[in-house]
mmCIF file of C-alpha atoms in Angstrom:
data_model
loop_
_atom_site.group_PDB
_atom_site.id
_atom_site.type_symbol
_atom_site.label_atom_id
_atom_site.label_comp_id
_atom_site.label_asym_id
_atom_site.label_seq_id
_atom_site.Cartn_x
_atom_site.Cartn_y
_atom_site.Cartn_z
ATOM 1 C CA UNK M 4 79.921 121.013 109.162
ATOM 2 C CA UNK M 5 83.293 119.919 107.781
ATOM 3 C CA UNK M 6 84.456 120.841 104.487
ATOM 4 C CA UNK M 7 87.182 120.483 102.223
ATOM 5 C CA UNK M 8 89.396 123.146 100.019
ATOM 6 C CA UNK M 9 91.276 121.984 97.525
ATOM 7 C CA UNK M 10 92.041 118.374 99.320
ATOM 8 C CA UNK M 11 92.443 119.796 102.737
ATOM 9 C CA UNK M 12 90.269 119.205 105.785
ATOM 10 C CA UNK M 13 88.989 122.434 106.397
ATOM 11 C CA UNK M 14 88.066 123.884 109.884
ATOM 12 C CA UNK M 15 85.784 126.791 110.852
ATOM 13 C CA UNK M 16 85.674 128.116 113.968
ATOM 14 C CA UNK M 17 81.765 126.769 114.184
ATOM 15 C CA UNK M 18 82.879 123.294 114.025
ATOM 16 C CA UNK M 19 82.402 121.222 116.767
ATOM 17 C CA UNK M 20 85.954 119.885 117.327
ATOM 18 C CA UNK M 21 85.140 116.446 117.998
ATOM 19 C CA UNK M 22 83.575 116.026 114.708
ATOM 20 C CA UNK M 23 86.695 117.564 113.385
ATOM 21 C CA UNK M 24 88.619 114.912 114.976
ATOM 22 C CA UNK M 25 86.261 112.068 114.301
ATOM 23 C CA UNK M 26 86.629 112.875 110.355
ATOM 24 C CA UNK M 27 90.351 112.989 110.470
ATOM 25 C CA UNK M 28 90.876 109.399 112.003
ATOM 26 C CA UNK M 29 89.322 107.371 109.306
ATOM 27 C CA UNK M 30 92.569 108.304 106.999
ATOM 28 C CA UNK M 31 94.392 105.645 108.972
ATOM 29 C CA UNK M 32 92.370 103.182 107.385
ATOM 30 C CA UNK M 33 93.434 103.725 103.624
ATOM 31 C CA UNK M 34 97.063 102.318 103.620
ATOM 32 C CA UNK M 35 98.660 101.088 100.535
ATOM 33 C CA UNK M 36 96.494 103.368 98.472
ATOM 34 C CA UNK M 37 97.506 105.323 95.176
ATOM 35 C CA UNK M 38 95.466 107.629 96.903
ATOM 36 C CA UNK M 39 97.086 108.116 100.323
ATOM 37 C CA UNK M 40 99.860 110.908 99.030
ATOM 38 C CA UNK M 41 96.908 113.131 97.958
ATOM 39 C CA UNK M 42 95.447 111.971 101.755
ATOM 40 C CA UNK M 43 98.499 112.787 103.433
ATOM 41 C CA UNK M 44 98.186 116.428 101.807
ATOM 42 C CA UNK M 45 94.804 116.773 102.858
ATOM 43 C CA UNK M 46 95.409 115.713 106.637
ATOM 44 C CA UNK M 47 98.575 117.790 106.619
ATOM 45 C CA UNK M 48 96.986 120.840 105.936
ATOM 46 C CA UNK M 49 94.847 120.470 109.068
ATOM 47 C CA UNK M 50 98.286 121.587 110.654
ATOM 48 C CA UNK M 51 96.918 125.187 110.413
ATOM 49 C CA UNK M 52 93.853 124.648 112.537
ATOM 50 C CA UNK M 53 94.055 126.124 116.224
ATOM 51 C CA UNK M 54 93.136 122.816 118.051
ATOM 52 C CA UNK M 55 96.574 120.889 119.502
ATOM 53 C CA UNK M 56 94.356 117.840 119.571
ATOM 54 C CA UNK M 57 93.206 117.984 116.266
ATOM 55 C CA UNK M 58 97.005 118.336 114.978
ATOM 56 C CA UNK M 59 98.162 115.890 116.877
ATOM 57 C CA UNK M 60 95.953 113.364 115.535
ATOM 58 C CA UNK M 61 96.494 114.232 112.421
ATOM 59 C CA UNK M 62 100.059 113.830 113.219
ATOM 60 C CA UNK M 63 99.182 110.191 114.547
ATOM 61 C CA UNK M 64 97.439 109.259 111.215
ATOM 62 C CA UNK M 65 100.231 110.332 109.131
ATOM 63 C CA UNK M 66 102.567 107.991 111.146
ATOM 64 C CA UNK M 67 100.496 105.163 111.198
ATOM 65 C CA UNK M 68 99.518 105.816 107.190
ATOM 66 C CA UNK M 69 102.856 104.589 107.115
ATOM 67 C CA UNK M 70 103.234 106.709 103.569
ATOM 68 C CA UNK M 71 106.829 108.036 103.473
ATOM 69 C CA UNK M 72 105.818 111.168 101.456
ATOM 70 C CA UNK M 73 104.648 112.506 104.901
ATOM 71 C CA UNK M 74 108.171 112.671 106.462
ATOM 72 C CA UNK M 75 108.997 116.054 105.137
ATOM 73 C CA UNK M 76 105.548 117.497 106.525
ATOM 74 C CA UNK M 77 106.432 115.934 109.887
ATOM 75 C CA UNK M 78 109.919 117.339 110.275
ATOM 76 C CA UNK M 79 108.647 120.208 109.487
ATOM 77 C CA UNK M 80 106.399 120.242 112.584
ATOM 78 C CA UNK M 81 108.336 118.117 115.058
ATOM 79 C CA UNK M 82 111.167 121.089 114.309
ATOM 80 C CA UNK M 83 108.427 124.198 114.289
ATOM 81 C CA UNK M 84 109.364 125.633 118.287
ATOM 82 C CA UNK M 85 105.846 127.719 117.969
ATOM 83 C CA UNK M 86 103.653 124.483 117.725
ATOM 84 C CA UNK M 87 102.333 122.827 120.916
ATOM 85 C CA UNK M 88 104.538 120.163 122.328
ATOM 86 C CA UNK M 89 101.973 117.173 122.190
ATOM 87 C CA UNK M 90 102.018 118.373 118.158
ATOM 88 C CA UNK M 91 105.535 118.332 118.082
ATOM 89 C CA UNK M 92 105.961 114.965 120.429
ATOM 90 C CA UNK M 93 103.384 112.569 118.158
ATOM 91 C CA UNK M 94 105.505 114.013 114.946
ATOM 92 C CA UNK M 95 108.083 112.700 116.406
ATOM 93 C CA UNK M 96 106.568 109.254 117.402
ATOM 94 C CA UNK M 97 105.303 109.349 113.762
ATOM 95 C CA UNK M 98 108.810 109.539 112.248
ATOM 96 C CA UNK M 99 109.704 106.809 114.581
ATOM 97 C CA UNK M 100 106.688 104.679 113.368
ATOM 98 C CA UNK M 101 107.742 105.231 109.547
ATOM 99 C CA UNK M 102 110.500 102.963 109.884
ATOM 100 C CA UNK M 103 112.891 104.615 107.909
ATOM 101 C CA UNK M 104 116.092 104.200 109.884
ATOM 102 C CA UNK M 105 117.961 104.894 106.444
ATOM 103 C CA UNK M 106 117.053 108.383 105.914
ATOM 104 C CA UNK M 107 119.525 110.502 107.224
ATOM 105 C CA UNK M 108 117.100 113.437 107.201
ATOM 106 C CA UNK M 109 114.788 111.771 109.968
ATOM 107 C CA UNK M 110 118.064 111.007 111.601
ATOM 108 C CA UNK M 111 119.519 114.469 112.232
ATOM 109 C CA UNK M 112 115.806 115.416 113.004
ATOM 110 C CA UNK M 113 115.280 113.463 115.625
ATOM 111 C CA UNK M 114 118.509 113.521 117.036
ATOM 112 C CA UNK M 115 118.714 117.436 117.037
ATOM 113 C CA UNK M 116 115.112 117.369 119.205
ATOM 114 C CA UNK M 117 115.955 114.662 121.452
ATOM 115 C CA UNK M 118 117.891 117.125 123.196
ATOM 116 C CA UNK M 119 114.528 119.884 123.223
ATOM 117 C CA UNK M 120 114.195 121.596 126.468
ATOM 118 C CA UNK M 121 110.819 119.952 126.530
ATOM 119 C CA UNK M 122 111.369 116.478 128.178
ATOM 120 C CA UNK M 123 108.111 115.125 126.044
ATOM 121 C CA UNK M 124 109.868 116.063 122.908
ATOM 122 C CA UNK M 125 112.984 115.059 124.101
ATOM 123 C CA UNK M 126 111.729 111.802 125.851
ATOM 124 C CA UNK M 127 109.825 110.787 122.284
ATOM 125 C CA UNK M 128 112.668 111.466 119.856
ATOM 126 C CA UNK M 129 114.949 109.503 121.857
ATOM 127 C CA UNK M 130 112.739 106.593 121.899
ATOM 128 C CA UNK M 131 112.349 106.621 118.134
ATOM 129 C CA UNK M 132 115.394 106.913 117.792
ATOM 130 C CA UNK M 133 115.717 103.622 119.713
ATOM 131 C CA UNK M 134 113.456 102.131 117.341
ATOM 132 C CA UNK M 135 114.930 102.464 114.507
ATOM 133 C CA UNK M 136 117.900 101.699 115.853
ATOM 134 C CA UNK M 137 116.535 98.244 116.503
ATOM 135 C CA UNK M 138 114.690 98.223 113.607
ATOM 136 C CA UNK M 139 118.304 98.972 111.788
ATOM 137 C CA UNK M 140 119.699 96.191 113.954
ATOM 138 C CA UNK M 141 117.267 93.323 112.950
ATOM 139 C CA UNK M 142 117.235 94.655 109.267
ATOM 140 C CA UNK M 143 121.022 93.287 109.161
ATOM 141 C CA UNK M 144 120.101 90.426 110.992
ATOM 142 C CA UNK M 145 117.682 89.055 108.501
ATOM 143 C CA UNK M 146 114.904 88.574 111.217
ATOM 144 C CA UNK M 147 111.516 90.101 111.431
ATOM 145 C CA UNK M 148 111.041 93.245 112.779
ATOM 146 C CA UNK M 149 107.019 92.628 113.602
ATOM 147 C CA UNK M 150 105.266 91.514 116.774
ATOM 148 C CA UNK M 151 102.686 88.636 116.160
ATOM 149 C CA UNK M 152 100.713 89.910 118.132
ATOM 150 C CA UNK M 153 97.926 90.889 115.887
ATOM 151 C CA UNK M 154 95.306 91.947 118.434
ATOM 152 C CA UNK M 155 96.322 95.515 118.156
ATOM 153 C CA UNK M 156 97.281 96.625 114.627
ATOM 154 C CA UNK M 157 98.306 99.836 115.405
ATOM 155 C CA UNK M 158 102.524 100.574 114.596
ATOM 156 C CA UNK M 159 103.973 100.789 118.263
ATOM 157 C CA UNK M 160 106.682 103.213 119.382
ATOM 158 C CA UNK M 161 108.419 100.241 120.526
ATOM 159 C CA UNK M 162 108.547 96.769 119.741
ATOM 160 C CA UNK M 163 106.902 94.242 122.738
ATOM 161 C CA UNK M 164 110.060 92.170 124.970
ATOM 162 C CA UNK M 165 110.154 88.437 124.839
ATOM 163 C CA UNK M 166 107.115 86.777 126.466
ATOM 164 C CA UNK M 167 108.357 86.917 130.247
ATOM 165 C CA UNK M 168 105.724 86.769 133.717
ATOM 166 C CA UNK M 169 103.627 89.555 134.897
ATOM 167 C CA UNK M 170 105.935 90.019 137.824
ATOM 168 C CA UNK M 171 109.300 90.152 136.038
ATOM 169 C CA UNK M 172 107.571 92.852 133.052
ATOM 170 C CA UNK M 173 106.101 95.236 136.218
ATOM 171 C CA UNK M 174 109.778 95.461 137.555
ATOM 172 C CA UNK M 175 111.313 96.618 134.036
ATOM 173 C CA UNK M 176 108.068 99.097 133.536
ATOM 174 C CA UNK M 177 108.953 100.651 136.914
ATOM 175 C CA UNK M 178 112.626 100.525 136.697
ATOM 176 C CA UNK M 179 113.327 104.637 136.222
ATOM 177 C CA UNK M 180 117.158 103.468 135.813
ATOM 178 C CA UNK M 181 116.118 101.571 132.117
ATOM 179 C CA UNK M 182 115.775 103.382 129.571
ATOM 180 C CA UNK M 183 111.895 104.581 128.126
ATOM 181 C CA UNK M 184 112.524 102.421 125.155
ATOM 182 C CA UNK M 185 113.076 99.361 127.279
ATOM 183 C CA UNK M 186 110.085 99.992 130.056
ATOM 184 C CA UNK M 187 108.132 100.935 126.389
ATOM 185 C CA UNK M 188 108.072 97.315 125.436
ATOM 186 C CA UNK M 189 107.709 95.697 128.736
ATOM 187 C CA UNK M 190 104.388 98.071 128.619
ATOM 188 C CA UNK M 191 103.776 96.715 125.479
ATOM 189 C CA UNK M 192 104.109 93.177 126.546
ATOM 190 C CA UNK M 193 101.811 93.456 129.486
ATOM 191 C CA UNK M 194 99.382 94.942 126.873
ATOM 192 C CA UNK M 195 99.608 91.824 124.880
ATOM 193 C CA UNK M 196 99.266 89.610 127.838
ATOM 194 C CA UNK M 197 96.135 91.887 128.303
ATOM 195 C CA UNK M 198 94.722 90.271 131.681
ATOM 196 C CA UNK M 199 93.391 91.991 134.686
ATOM 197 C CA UNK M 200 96.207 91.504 136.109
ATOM 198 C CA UNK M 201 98.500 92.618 133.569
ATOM 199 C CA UNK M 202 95.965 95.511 133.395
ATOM 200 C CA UNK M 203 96.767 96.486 137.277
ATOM 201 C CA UNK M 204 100.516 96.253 136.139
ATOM 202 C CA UNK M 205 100.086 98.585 133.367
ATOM 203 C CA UNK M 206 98.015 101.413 135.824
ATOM 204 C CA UNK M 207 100.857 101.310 137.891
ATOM 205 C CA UNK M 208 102.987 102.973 135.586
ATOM 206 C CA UNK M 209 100.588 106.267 136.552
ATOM 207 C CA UNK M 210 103.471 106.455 139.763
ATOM 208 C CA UNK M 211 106.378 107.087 136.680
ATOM 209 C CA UNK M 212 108.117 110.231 136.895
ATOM 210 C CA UNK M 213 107.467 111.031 132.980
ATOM 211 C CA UNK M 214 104.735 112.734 131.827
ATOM 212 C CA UNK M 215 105.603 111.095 128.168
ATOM 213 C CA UNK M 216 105.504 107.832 130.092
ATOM 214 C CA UNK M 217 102.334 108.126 131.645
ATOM 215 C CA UNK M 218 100.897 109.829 128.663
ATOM 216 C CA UNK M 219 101.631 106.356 126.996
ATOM 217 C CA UNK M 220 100.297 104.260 129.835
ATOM 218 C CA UNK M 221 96.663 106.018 129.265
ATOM 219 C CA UNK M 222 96.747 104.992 125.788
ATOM 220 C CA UNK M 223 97.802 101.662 126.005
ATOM 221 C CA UNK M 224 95.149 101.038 128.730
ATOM 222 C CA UNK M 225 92.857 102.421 125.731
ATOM 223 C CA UNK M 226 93.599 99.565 123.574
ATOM 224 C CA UNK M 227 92.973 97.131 126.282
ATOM 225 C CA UNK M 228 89.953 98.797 127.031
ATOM 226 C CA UNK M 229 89.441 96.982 130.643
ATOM 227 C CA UNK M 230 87.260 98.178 133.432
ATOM 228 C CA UNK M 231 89.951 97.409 135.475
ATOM 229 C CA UNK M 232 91.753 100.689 134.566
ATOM 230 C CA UNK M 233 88.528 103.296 135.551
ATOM 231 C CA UNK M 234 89.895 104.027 138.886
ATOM 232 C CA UNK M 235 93.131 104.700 138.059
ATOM 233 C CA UNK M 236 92.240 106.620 134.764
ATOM 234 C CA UNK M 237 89.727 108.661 137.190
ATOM 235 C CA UNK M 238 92.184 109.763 139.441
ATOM 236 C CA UNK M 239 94.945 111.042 137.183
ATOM 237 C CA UNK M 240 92.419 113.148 134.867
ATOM 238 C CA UNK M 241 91.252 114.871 138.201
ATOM 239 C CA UNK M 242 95.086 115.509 138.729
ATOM 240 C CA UNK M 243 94.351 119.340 137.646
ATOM 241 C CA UNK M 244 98.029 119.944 137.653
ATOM 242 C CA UNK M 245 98.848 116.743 135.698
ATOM 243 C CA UNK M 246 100.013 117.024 132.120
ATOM 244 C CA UNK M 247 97.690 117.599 129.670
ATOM 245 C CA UNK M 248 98.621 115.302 127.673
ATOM 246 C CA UNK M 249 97.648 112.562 130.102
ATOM 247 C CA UNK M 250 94.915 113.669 131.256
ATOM 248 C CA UNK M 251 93.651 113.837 127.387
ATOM 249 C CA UNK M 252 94.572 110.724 127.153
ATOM 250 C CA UNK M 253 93.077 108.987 129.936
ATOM 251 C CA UNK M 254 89.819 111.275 129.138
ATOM 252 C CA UNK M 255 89.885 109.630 125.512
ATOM 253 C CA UNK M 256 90.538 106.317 126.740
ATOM 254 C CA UNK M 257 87.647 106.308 129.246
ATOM 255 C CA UNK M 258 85.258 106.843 126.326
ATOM 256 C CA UNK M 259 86.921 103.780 125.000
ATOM 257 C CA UNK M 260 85.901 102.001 127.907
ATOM 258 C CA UNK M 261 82.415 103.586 127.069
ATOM 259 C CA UNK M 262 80.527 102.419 130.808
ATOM 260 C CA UNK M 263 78.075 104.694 132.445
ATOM 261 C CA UNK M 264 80.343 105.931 135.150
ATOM 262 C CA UNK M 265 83.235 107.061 132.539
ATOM 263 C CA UNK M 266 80.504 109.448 130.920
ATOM 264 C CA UNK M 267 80.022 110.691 134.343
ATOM 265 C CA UNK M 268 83.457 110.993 135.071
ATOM 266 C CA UNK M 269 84.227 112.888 131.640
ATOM 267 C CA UNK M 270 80.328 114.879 131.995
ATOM 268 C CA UNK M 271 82.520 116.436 134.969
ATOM 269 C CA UNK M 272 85.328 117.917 132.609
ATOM 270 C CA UNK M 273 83.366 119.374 129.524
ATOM 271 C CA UNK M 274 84.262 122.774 131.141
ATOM 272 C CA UNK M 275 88.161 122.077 132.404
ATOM 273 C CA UNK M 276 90.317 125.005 132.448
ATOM 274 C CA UNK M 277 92.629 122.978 129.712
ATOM 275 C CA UNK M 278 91.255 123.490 126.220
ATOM 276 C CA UNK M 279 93.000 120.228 125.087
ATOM 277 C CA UNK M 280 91.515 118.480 128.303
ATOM 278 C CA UNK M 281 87.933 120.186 127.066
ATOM 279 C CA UNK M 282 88.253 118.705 123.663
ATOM 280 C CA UNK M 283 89.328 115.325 124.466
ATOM 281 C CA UNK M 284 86.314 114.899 126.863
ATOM 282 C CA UNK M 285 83.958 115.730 123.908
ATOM 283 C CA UNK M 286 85.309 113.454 121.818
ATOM 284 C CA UNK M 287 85.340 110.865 124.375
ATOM 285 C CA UNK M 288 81.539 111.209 125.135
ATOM 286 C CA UNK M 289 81.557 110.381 121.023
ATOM 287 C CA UNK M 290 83.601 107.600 121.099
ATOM 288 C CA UNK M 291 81.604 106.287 123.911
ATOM 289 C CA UNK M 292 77.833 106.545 122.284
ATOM 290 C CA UNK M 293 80.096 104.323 119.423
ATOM 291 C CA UNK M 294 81.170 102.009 121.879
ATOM 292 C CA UNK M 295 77.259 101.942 122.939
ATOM 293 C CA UNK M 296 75.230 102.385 119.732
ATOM 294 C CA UNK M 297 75.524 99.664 116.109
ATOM 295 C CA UNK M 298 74.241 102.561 114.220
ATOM 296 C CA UNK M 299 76.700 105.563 115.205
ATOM 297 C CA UNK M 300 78.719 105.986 112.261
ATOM 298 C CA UNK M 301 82.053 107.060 113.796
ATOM 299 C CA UNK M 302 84.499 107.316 111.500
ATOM 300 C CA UNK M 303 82.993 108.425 107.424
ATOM 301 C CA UNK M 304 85.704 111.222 106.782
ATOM 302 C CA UNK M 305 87.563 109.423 104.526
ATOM 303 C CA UNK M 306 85.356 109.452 101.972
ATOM 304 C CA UNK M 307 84.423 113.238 101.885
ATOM 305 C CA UNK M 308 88.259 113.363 102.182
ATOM 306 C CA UNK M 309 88.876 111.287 98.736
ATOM 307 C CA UNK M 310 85.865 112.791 97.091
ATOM 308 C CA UNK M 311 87.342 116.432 97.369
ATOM 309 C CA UNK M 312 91.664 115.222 96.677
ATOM 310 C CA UNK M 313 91.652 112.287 94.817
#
């Protein structure tokens, strides 16, 4: 079982780690909250656990939380060279999806790791650094910084482009001579158009040279949660030698999808090599009997969380 010490989401080596990271996504949910400083605490101290996935949700929450009081605690991991990269890359993101483009202490952070040895550290500070950069940019201009696109309410690491056709937003996701922040919101963009077509546009992006890229290109296909995508998610989680952090992602995002043949496909990698890869296909396999079942309750951790820190 999951329990708490002293506000903190406590792990035992028992635990089955999807349940651990089932518990620690509901925190997203309680923005705006007196209580979300106390939350960020709790999820923050999850940071000691063993499991890279686990931490780099938790990561993800405090970002999209959107609670400045977690900046500090993110620094601190984004700039901690003996945590795992994907940790270190989605502090990074988080930073970017805080919005502060003021505070000179995210500034020099991210600016000091976009130039990490580790392109998906690298790769990710740059492009929040490119957000807030355009966040600073319409901040002066008086104009809103929002898309109104309210389908997906998650904070993106880049803002969608101007409505353009299918066609014209494929050749700026594929162009390797833009920069990641640009082919970021043509991605985006597609994702909002969110046809089949614009769905084969998107799976394309799997031929990218960046593993950060591609990483993102699972999880955006996980919002849109098409059929369309299967094949293409399929093959790049059987990539063995592909980066982990795509192939979690893609594993994640076919239990989105939730059909019969993803839990066959992710049945298949309950015993990868990649502990991270392991992990994410468990979860998956949860998020699909959600997808599947009115009376799986998913996400309830919030609650134990406030009844043991607030």
């Amino acid at each position: 079982m999951i329990t708490t010490n002293s506000g903190s989401i406590g792990v035992s080596k028992r635990d089955n780690c999807r349940k651990t990271f089932i518990d620690s996504l509901d925190s997203q949910n309680q923005q705006q909250s007196e209580k979300t400083s106390r939350i960020v605490d709790a999820i923050s101290r999850a940071f000691a656990d063993t499991s890279a996935l686990l931490k780099h949700e938790c990561a993800y929450c405090l970002g999209q939380m959107g609670n400045k009081y977690a900046i500090e605690k993110l620094i601190h991991v984004l700039n901690d060279s003996n945590e795992d990269s994907m940790v270190r890359h989605e502090a990074g993101e988080a930073l970017g999806a805080l919005g502060c483009f003021d505070n000179q202490n995210v500034i020099d952070a991210l600016t000091k790791q976009s130039q990490n040895s580790r392109a998906e550290i690298a790769e990710t500070c740059q492009i929040a650094l490119d957000r807030l950069a355009w966040l600073r940019k319409n901040a002066s201009n008086g104009t809103s910084s929002t898309s109104t696109d309210r389908s997906f309410p998650t904070i993106d690491p880049a803002p969608p482009l101007a409505p353009k056709t299918i066609d014209e937003l494929k050749e700026i996701l594929l162009d390797e001579k833009r920069s990641l922040f640009e082919r970021y919101r043509a991605m985006f963009a597609l994702r909002n158009i969110g046809t089949d077509e614009a769905v084969l546009a998107i799976c394309e992006g799997f031929r990218a040279s960046s593993a950060l890229f591609r990483h993102e290109i699972a999880f955006v296909l996980g919002q849109l949660q098409s059929v369309c995508s299967i094949p293409a998610l399929h093959q790049q989680l059987s990539i063995l030698d592909e980066n982990y952090m795509v192939r979690h992602e893609c594993a994640e995002t076919l239990g989105s999808i939730g059909t019969d043949e993803c839990r066959r496909i992710l049945e298949t990698y309950l015993k990868d090599e990649e502990r991270v890869v392991r992990e994410s296909c468990e979860v998956a396999l949860d998020i699909s009997d959600y997808v599947n079942s009115t009376d799986f309750q998913y996400c309830n951790g919030l609650k134990l969380v406030e009844s043991e820190c607030c």
